[in-house]
Amino acid sequence: MIFAVPKSEQFREGRLYVTVVNLLKSANIKFRRSDRSDIAHVVDLDLYLVFLNSSDIPLVVSEGSVDLGITGRDCILEFEAAELPPGDQLKGIEEILDLGFGQCSLQVQVPKSGKIQTPQDLVGRTVITSFPNLTRAYMRKLEGKSADKTNTIETHVRYMAGSVEASYALGISDAVVDLVETGDTMVAAGLKAIDTVAKSSCILIGSKRTSEGERAELIAKVIRRIEGIVAAQKFVLCQYNVHRSQLEQATKITPGKRAPTITSLVEDQWVGVSSMVEKSLIADKMEQLKEIKAQDILVLKIENYSM
């Protein structure tokens, strides 16, 4: 089995690489990679990791030469927006799981003080981007909505691999379409966002190629391990003691994934409750538990989770 993950050469991919490696280690997918090697064998599994640029991973997964991959949704959408040559057939990509990190937006950016205020103002102008397929598809829709209905005005979309924001300062573009995480780089370049082409995060993808036997079992095992880690990162374990008279209300506050675990205590009329709670909700849940006089409330980190 072959699993493609992002390399670490570029700044954004370098951060993704570290996060992905930590995810794999948490899922007990352990490997040793030499400095110059783009292939590593996983310890105790018949699995090889191949390290590629994020933008190349959708292609190798779609062709079926790689079983699983981790890449950004922006790269998937850019790949799917490409026009294939006649007769070129790919097996396709299946999005398996949103991994919950690497969030960013592909945005249309223009000068803060310029004349361009709406996306329609870009029709017929020059736009520079690292995502030419998505940008051309986006501009085609706008070209059909332009004020001049009699003539098709084509927007000039040009490709630039990096430092896209600098293209306006260099006088070679009227706007850029680029990924935005915090927006700091955009603001520093004197640009503002006027529209969002797509939202992105890191996705676990698989090939639609049919696998059988031990290979299929290994693919399913790897997916289960990663699903468990991702689920564990979204939840915490909340434990507390509550009087039996408040138990029904307590279980409504913390219903758990299936049901809370209830344990009788030595002290009569009191029970212990253990329940999984979404991390983003735990602060509010604790306040609600205090209101019904729950005591000894603990919040514990979940290292892994089997669904």
Tab-separated table of C-alpha atoms in Angstrom, residues 82-209:
chain	number	residue	atom	x	y	z
A	82	ALA	CA	-8.515	21.050	-15.093
A	83	GLU	CA	-9.620	20.195	-18.619
A	84	LEU	CA	-8.370	16.705	-19.462
A	85	PRO	CA	-7.022	15.912	-22.930
A	86	PRO	CA	-9.383	13.808	-25.110
A	87	GLY	CA	-9.245	10.134	-24.163
A	88	ASP	CA	-7.492	10.795	-20.846
A	89	GLN	CA	-9.307	8.764	-18.185
A	90	LEU	CA	-8.711	8.871	-14.437
A	91	LYS	CA	-10.153	6.560	-11.808
A	92	GLY	CA	-11.182	9.469	-9.606
A	93	ILE	CA	-10.822	10.702	-6.032
A	94	GLU	CA	-12.917	9.918	-2.980
A	95	GLU	CA	-12.888	12.413	-0.110
A	96	ILE	CA	-12.782	10.230	3.003
A	97	LEU	CA	-12.324	12.586	5.948
A	98	ASP	CA	-11.818	16.269	6.743
A	99	LEU	CA	-8.825	16.242	9.088
A	100	GLY	CA	-9.747	19.518	10.778
A	101	PHE	CA	-6.534	21.492	10.181
A	102	GLY	CA	-4.960	23.595	7.441
A	103	GLN	CA	-8.034	25.837	7.124
A	104	CYS	CA	-7.697	28.671	4.617
A	105	SER	CA	-9.628	30.424	1.848
A	106	LEU	CA	-8.830	30.980	-1.816
A	107	GLN	CA	-9.707	34.636	-2.222
A	108	VAL	CA	-9.845	37.265	-4.946
A	109	GLN	CA	-7.629	40.147	-3.814
A	110	VAL	CA	-7.397	43.670	-5.234
A	111	PRO	CA	-5.652	46.925	-4.191
A	112	LYS	CA	-7.292	48.597	-1.209
A	113	SER	CA	-7.465	52.011	-2.860
A	114	GLY	CA	-7.933	50.914	-6.473
A	115	LYS	CA	-10.877	51.271	-8.843
A	116	ILE	CA	-11.734	47.566	-8.726
A	117	GLN	CA	-14.441	47.068	-6.111
A	118	THR	CA	-16.403	44.005	-7.322
A	119	PRO	CA	-15.437	40.717	-8.998
A	120	GLN	CA	-17.255	41.839	-12.184
A	121	ASP	CA	-14.755	44.720	-12.462
A	122	LEU	CA	-12.029	42.142	-13.172
A	123	VAL	CA	-13.540	40.954	-16.458
A	124	GLY	CA	-11.063	41.627	-19.261
A	125	ARG	CA	-8.198	42.398	-16.868
A	126	THR	CA	-5.122	40.413	-15.778
A	127	VAL	CA	-5.304	38.101	-12.765
A	128	ILE	CA	-2.288	36.208	-11.415
A	129	THR	CA	-2.681	33.050	-9.341
A	130	SER	CA	-1.204	29.709	-8.334
A	131	PHE	CA	-4.622	28.177	-9.086
A	132	PRO	CA	-5.198	28.848	-12.801
A	133	ASN	CA	-7.861	26.175	-13.356
A	134	LEU	CA	-10.081	27.341	-10.493
A	135	THR	CA	-9.515	30.977	-11.383
A	136	ARG	CA	-10.406	30.458	-15.067
A	137	ALA	CA	-13.587	28.615	-14.085
A	138	TYR	CA	-14.468	31.421	-11.671
A	139	MET	CA	-13.816	34.142	-14.255
A	140	ARG	CA	-15.830	32.342	-16.958
A	141	LYS	CA	-18.916	32.688	-14.780
A	142	LEU	CA	-18.219	36.400	-14.329
A	143	GLU	CA	-17.574	36.926	-18.043
A	144	GLY	CA	-21.080	35.668	-18.725
A	145	LYS	CA	-22.448	38.243	-16.269
A	146	SER	CA	-20.457	41.211	-17.565
A	147	ALA	CA	-22.265	44.382	-18.624
A	148	ASP	CA	-21.375	43.863	-22.289
A	149	LYS	CA	-23.669	40.981	-23.274
A	150	THR	CA	-22.852	41.160	-26.987
A	151	ASN	CA	-19.168	40.333	-26.797
A	152	THR	CA	-17.351	37.770	-24.713
A	153	ILE	CA	-14.557	39.569	-22.898
A	154	GLU	CA	-11.820	37.170	-21.868
A	155	THR	CA	-9.937	37.721	-18.628
A	156	HIS	CA	-6.193	37.046	-18.737
A	157	VAL	CA	-5.338	34.465	-16.085
A	158	ARG	CA	-1.616	33.923	-15.589
A	159	TYR	CA	0.172	31.366	-13.442
A	160	MET	CA	2.715	32.236	-10.754
A	161	ALA	CA	4.048	29.556	-8.398
A	162	GLY	CA	4.682	31.715	-5.344
A	163	SER	CA	4.734	35.257	-3.920
A	164	VAL	CA	1.544	35.946	-5.839
A	165	GLU	CA	0.800	39.105	-3.822
A	166	ALA	CA	3.960	40.736	-5.198
A	167	SER	CA	2.640	40.597	-8.769
A	168	TYR	CA	0.513	43.708	-8.286
A	169	ALA	CA	3.398	45.712	-6.807
A	170	LEU	CA	5.492	44.669	-9.816
A	171	GLY	CA	2.813	46.020	-12.142
A	172	ILE	CA	2.032	42.728	-13.885
A	173	SER	CA	-1.500	42.114	-12.559
A	174	ASP	CA	-4.710	43.924	-11.712
A	175	ALA	CA	-5.653	41.368	-9.049
A	176	VAL	CA	-4.522	38.088	-7.511
A	177	VAL	CA	-6.279	34.917	-6.462
A	178	ASP	CA	-4.396	33.325	-3.589
A	179	LEU	CA	-4.770	31.385	-0.362
A	180	VAL	CA	-5.434	33.386	2.787
A	181	GLU	CA	-4.962	31.968	6.289
A	182	THR	CA	-4.638	34.937	8.643
A	183	GLY	CA	-4.729	37.712	6.030
A	184	ASP	CA	-1.509	39.308	7.330
A	185	THR	CA	0.391	38.883	4.045
A	186	MET	CA	-2.548	40.272	2.069
A	187	VAL	CA	-2.785	43.377	4.261
A	188	ALA	CA	0.988	43.922	4.175
A	189	ALA	CA	0.831	43.882	0.363
A	190	GLY	CA	-1.859	46.579	0.380
A	191	LEU	CA	-4.578	44.236	-0.853
A	192	LYS	CA	-8.122	43.426	0.263
A	193	ALA	CA	-10.391	40.451	-0.426
A	194	ILE	CA	-13.528	41.042	-2.510
A	195	ASP	CA	-14.688	37.443	-2.936
A	196	THR	CA	-13.940	33.860	-1.919
A	197	VAL	CA	-13.442	31.275	-4.664
A	198	ALA	CA	-13.238	28.258	-2.317
A	199	LYS	CA	-12.652	27.288	1.305
A	200	SER	CA	-10.064	24.674	2.100
A	201	SER	CA	-8.737	22.380	4.796
A	202	CYS	CA	-6.669	19.191	4.816
A	203	ILE	CA	-8.509	16.141	3.516
A	204	LEU	CA	-7.779	12.409	3.615
A	205	ILE	CA	-8.489	11.151	0.104
A	206	GLY	CA	-8.556	7.736	-1.488
A	207	SER	CA	-8.447	6.299	-4.973
A	208	LYS	CA	-11.668	4.927	-6.441
A	209	ARG	CA	-9.603	2.065	-7.803
